[in-house]
Amino acid sequence: RPLVNTGRMSVANPYPESPAVEGAGWSLPNVPLTLPDGSRSDLVTLARSTGTSFVGILYAPAREEDVSGIASLEAKGVPFRFFVCGAGGLGDPSGKLAEALRVAAGGFALIRPDLYLAAVVRTPEVGSGTVELGRVVDIEATLAVSHHEARQGV
């Protein structure tokens, strides 16, 4: 009997809204980026460069407090690598990153290692936004650890 190529029939599953997935939950396409040194890259290469960490992207921040507030989460050991898309950071010359993340200037996107958008924080202001981001990262990290432990039989 003929073989069926099931890979061609598979479609990424979007997740419904929940406490762990708010304003996110879909697989991201591989979009072009410019690295801080001016070289061209893409989202897959950026994610691979971080290993198995989550990737956090603050898109076109207007205030330094927003950058430092989110950077402080990374410094505390929250499991994600933080990048700024804007002056001095990643570049999005085609606008495809913003389109894929569905984020506007000042918004923060958290991307899982499998390139699913884990969360979007529309205004990650110091205080409520940073607390919200920390909550989302903690939920995602707990789910990732639980999944890993289940696979290991712990």
PDB file of C-alpha atoms in Angstrom:
ATOM      1  CA  ARG A   1       0.000   0.000   0.000  1.00  0.00           C
ATOM      2  CA  PRO A   2       1.229   3.574  -0.611  1.00  0.00           C
ATOM      3  CA  LEU A   3       2.979   5.530   2.127  1.00  0.00           C
ATOM      4  CA  VAL A   4       1.493   8.715   3.497  1.00  0.00           C
ATOM      5  CA  ASN A   5       3.780  11.626   4.300  1.00  0.00           C
ATOM      6  CA  THR A   6       2.210  12.665   7.609  1.00  0.00           C
ATOM      7  CA  GLY A   7       4.698  15.518   8.012  1.00  0.00           C
ATOM      8  CA  ARG A   8       3.092  17.334   5.106  1.00  0.00           C
ATOM      9  CA  MET A   9      -0.308  16.970   6.742  1.00  0.00           C
ATOM     10  CA  SER A  10       0.693  18.339  10.145  1.00  0.00           C
ATOM     11  CA  VAL A  11      -0.263  21.825  11.221  1.00  0.00           C
ATOM     12  CA  ALA A  12       0.986  23.718  14.260  1.00  0.00           C
ATOM     13  CA  ASN A  13      -1.664  23.737  16.964  1.00  0.00           C
ATOM     14  CA  PRO A  14      -2.718  27.171  18.278  1.00  0.00           C
ATOM     15  CA  TYR A  15      -3.488  27.110  21.992  1.00  0.00           C
ATOM     16  CA  PRO A  16      -6.666  28.714  23.365  1.00  0.00           C
ATOM     17  CA  GLU A  17      -6.537  31.554  25.875  1.00  0.00           C
ATOM     18  CA  SER A  18      -5.801  30.418  29.438  1.00  0.00           C
ATOM     19  CA  PRO A  19      -4.004  31.715  32.546  1.00  0.00           C
ATOM     20  CA  ALA A  20      -0.756  30.341  31.070  1.00  0.00           C
ATOM     21  CA  VAL A  21      -1.360  31.636  27.530  1.00  0.00           C
ATOM     22  CA  GLU A  22      -2.766  35.135  27.223  1.00  0.00           C
ATOM     23  CA  GLY A  23      -2.667  36.891  23.864  1.00  0.00           C
ATOM     24  CA  ALA A  24      -0.360  34.217  22.473  1.00  0.00           C
ATOM     25  CA  GLY A  25      -0.213  30.495  21.790  1.00  0.00           C
ATOM     26  CA  TRP A  26       0.775  30.034  18.171  1.00  0.00           C
ATOM     27  CA  SER A  27       3.819  28.785  16.310  1.00  0.00           C
ATOM     28  CA  LEU A  28       6.048  31.530  14.947  1.00  0.00           C
ATOM     29  CA  PRO A  29       7.416  31.615  11.403  1.00  0.00           C
ATOM     30  CA  ASN A  30      11.119  32.024  10.798  1.00  0.00           C
ATOM     31  CA  VAL A  31      11.443  35.758  10.120  1.00  0.00           C
ATOM     32  CA  PRO A  32      14.546  37.726   9.113  1.00  0.00           C
ATOM     33  CA  LEU A  33      16.397  39.765  11.754  1.00  0.00           C
ATOM     34  CA  THR A  34      19.440  41.976  11.905  1.00  0.00           C
ATOM     35  CA  LEU A  35      21.822  41.300  14.791  1.00  0.00           C
ATOM     36  CA  PRO A  36      23.320  44.153  16.837  1.00  0.00           C
ATOM     37  CA  ASP A  37      26.576  43.862  14.838  1.00  0.00           C
ATOM     38  CA  GLY A  38      24.622  44.488  11.603  1.00  0.00           C
ATOM     39  CA  SER A  39      24.809  40.924  10.305  1.00  0.00           C
ATOM     40  CA  ARG A  40      21.690  39.250   8.944  1.00  0.00           C
ATOM     41  CA  SER A  41      20.094  36.371  10.804  1.00  0.00           C
ATOM     42  CA  ASP A  42      16.658  34.940  11.546  1.00  0.00           C
ATOM     43  CA  LEU A  43      14.444  33.944  14.461  1.00  0.00           C
ATOM     44  CA  VAL A  44      15.363  30.238  14.329  1.00  0.00           C
ATOM     45  CA  THR A  45      19.084  31.006  14.480  1.00  0.00           C
ATOM     46  CA  LEU A  46      18.523  33.428  17.363  1.00  0.00           C
ATOM     47  CA  ALA A  47      16.528  30.823  19.299  1.00  0.00           C
ATOM     48  CA  ARG A  48      19.130  28.125  18.638  1.00  0.00           C
ATOM     49  CA  SER A  49      21.870  30.419  19.923  1.00  0.00           C
ATOM     50  CA  THR A  50      20.210  30.435  23.352  1.00  0.00           C
ATOM     51  CA  GLY A  51      20.119  26.649  23.713  1.00  0.00           C
ATOM     52  CA  THR A  52      16.901  25.512  25.346  1.00  0.00           C
ATOM     53  CA  SER A  53      16.058  28.796  27.040  1.00  0.00           C
ATOM     54  CA  PHE A  54      13.005  30.886  26.409  1.00  0.00           C
ATOM     55  CA  VAL A  55      13.637  34.015  24.333  1.00  0.00           C
ATOM     56  CA  GLY A  56      12.259  37.343  25.511  1.00  0.00           C
ATOM     57  CA  ILE A  57      12.033  40.222  23.035  1.00  0.00           C
ATOM     58  CA  LEU A  58      11.191  43.753  24.126  1.00  0.00           C
ATOM     59  CA  TYR A  59      10.071  45.457  20.934  1.00  0.00           C
ATOM     60  CA  ALA A  60      11.078  49.089  20.353  1.00  0.00           C
ATOM     61  CA  PRO A  61      11.102  50.199  24.003  1.00  0.00           C
ATOM     62  CA  ALA A  62      10.530  53.885  24.647  1.00  0.00           C
ATOM     63  CA  ARG A  63      11.842  53.982  28.229  1.00  0.00           C
ATOM     64  CA  GLU A  64      15.026  52.676  29.812  1.00  0.00           C
ATOM     65  CA  GLU A  65      13.022  51.627  32.897  1.00  0.00           C
ATOM     66  CA  ASP A  66      11.185  49.040  30.786  1.00  0.00           C
ATOM     67  CA  VAL A  67      14.492  47.560  29.609  1.00  0.00           C
ATOM     68  CA  SER A  68      16.018  47.460  33.096  1.00  0.00           C
ATOM     69  CA  GLY A  69      12.831  46.029  34.654  1.00  0.00           C
ATOM     70  CA  ILE A  70      12.783  43.058  32.300  1.00  0.00           C
ATOM     71  CA  ALA A  71      16.569  42.639  32.351  1.00  0.00           C
ATOM     72  CA  SER A  72      16.319  42.312  36.134  1.00  0.00           C
ATOM     73  CA  LEU A  73      14.158  39.191  35.689  1.00  0.00           C
ATOM     74  CA  GLU A  74      16.875  37.572  33.574  1.00  0.00           C
ATOM     75  CA  ALA A  75      19.490  38.593  36.145  1.00  0.00           C
ATOM     76  CA  LYS A  76      17.431  36.891  38.900  1.00  0.00           C
ATOM     77  CA  GLY A  77      17.749  33.595  37.058  1.00  0.00           C
ATOM     78  CA  VAL A  78      14.345  33.481  35.377  1.00  0.00           C
ATOM     79  CA  PRO A  79      14.932  31.033  32.496  1.00  0.00           C
ATOM     80  CA  PHE A  80      14.932  33.256  29.442  1.00  0.00           C
ATOM     81  CA  ARG A  81      17.417  35.186  27.307  1.00  0.00           C
ATOM     82  CA  PHE A  82      16.477  38.821  26.928  1.00  0.00           C
ATOM     83  CA  PHE A  83      16.827  40.783  23.670  1.00  0.00           C
ATOM     84  CA  VAL A  84      15.804  44.305  22.730  1.00  0.00           C
ATOM     85  CA  CYS A  85      14.532  44.907  19.225  1.00  0.00           C
ATOM     86  CA  GLY A  86      15.389  48.498  18.441  1.00  0.00           C
ATOM     87  CA  ALA A  87      18.323  50.898  18.549  1.00  0.00           C
ATOM     88  CA  GLY A  88      21.494  49.045  19.532  1.00  0.00           C
ATOM     89  CA  GLY A  89      19.762  45.650  19.562  1.00  0.00           C
ATOM     90  CA  LEU A  90      18.041  43.353  17.119  1.00  0.00           C
ATOM     91  CA  GLY A  91      16.707  44.901  13.943  1.00  0.00           C
ATOM     92  CA  ASP A  92      13.388  44.161  12.247  1.00  0.00           C
ATOM     93  CA  PRO A  93      13.909  45.875   8.881  1.00  0.00           C
ATOM     94  CA  SER A  94      10.956  44.152   7.183  1.00  0.00           C
ATOM     95  CA  GLY A  95       8.549  44.495  10.121  1.00  0.00           C
ATOM     96  CA  LYS A  96       7.892  40.749   9.930  1.00  0.00           C
ATOM     97  CA  LEU A  97       8.972  40.149  13.532  1.00  0.00           C
ATOM     98  CA  ALA A  98       6.443  42.652  14.880  1.00  0.00           C
ATOM     99  CA  GLU A  99       3.789  41.134  12.619  1.00  0.00           C
ATOM    100  CA  ALA A 100       4.541  37.567  13.751  1.00  0.00           C
ATOM    101  CA  LEU A 101       4.631  38.524  17.441  1.00  0.00           C
ATOM    102  CA  ARG A 102       1.585  40.793  17.105  1.00  0.00           C
ATOM    103  CA  VAL A 103       3.351  43.276  19.307  1.00  0.00           C
ATOM    104  CA  ALA A 104       3.649  47.053  19.030  1.00  0.00           C
ATOM    105  CA  ALA A 105       6.359  49.397  20.252  1.00  0.00           C
ATOM    106  CA  GLY A 106       6.981  48.836  23.952  1.00  0.00           C
ATOM    107  CA  GLY A 107       5.478  45.335  23.980  1.00  0.00           C
ATOM    108  CA  PHE A 108       7.256  42.228  25.222  1.00  0.00           C
ATOM    109  CA  ALA A 109       7.023  38.748  23.691  1.00  0.00           C
ATOM    110  CA  LEU A 110       8.105  35.517  25.346  1.00  0.00           C
ATOM    111  CA  ILE A 111       9.008  32.703  22.942  1.00  0.00           C
ATOM    112  CA  ARG A 112       9.325  29.055  23.940  1.00  0.00           C
ATOM    113  CA  PRO A 113      12.341  27.038  22.722  1.00  0.00           C
ATOM    114  CA  ASP A 114      10.083  25.297  20.153  1.00  0.00           C
ATOM    115  CA  LEU A 115       9.195  28.742  18.699  1.00  0.00           C
ATOM    116  CA  TYR A 116       5.685  28.937  20.093  1.00  0.00           C
ATOM    117  CA  LEU A 117       4.731  32.367  21.326  1.00  0.00           C
ATOM    118  CA  ALA A 118       4.258  31.774  25.051  1.00  0.00           C
ATOM    119  CA  ALA A 119       3.028  35.222  26.064  1.00  0.00           C
ATOM    120  CA  VAL A 120       2.731  38.830  25.034  1.00  0.00           C
ATOM    121  CA  VAL A 121       2.811  41.613  27.597  1.00  0.00           C
ATOM    122  CA  ARG A 122       1.488  44.693  25.821  1.00  0.00           C
ATOM    123  CA  THR A 123       2.940  47.253  28.243  1.00  0.00           C
ATOM    124  CA  PRO A 124       5.695  45.746  30.396  1.00  0.00           C
ATOM    125  CA  GLU A 125       5.996  48.816  32.591  1.00  0.00           C
ATOM    126  CA  VAL A 126       8.007  48.621  35.747  1.00  0.00           C
ATOM    127  CA  GLY A 127       5.634  47.380  38.403  1.00  0.00           C
ATOM    128  CA  SER A 128       2.501  45.731  37.065  1.00  0.00           C
ATOM    129  CA  GLY A 129       3.883  44.721  33.652  1.00  0.00           C
ATOM    130  CA  THR A 130       7.082  43.281  35.079  1.00  0.00           C
ATOM    131  CA  VAL A 131       5.077  41.389  37.711  1.00  0.00           C
ATOM    132  CA  GLU A 132       2.798  40.042  34.954  1.00  0.00           C
ATOM    133  CA  LEU A 133       5.804  39.011  32.900  1.00  0.00           C
ATOM    134  CA  GLY A 134       7.357  37.283  35.896  1.00  0.00           C
ATOM    135  CA  ARG A 135       4.099  35.402  36.504  1.00  0.00           C
ATOM    136  CA  VAL A 136       3.943  34.223  32.874  1.00  0.00           C
ATOM    137  CA  VAL A 137       7.598  33.168  32.850  1.00  0.00           C
ATOM    138  CA  ASP A 138       7.119  31.290  36.139  1.00  0.00           C
ATOM    139  CA  ILE A 139       4.068  29.438  34.749  1.00  0.00           C
ATOM    140  CA  GLU A 140       5.891  28.529  31.547  1.00  0.00           C
ATOM    141  CA  ALA A 141       9.029  27.462  33.424  1.00  0.00           C
ATOM    142  CA  THR A 142       6.967  25.295  35.790  1.00  0.00           C
ATOM    143  CA  LEU A 143       5.215  23.648  32.846  1.00  0.00           C
ATOM    144  CA  ALA A 144       8.544  23.034  31.084  1.00  0.00           C
ATOM    145  CA  VAL A 145      10.102  21.466  34.206  1.00  0.00           C
ATOM    146  CA  SER A 146       6.992  19.313  34.789  1.00  0.00           C
ATOM    147  CA  HIS A 147       7.078  18.116  31.173  1.00  0.00           C
ATOM    148  CA  HIS A 148      10.801  17.315  31.414  1.00  0.00           C
ATOM    149  CA  GLU A 149      10.308  15.412  34.683  1.00  0.00           C
ATOM    150  CA  ALA A 150       7.408  13.454  33.204  1.00  0.00           C
ATOM    151  CA  ARG A 151       9.568  12.427  30.250  1.00  0.00           C
ATOM    152  CA  GLN A 152      12.341  11.368  32.633  1.00  0.00           C
ATOM    153  CA  GLY A 153       9.923   9.401  34.838  1.00  0.00           C
ATOM    154  CA  VAL A 154      10.569  11.566  37.919  1.00  0.00           C
TER     155      VAL A 154
END
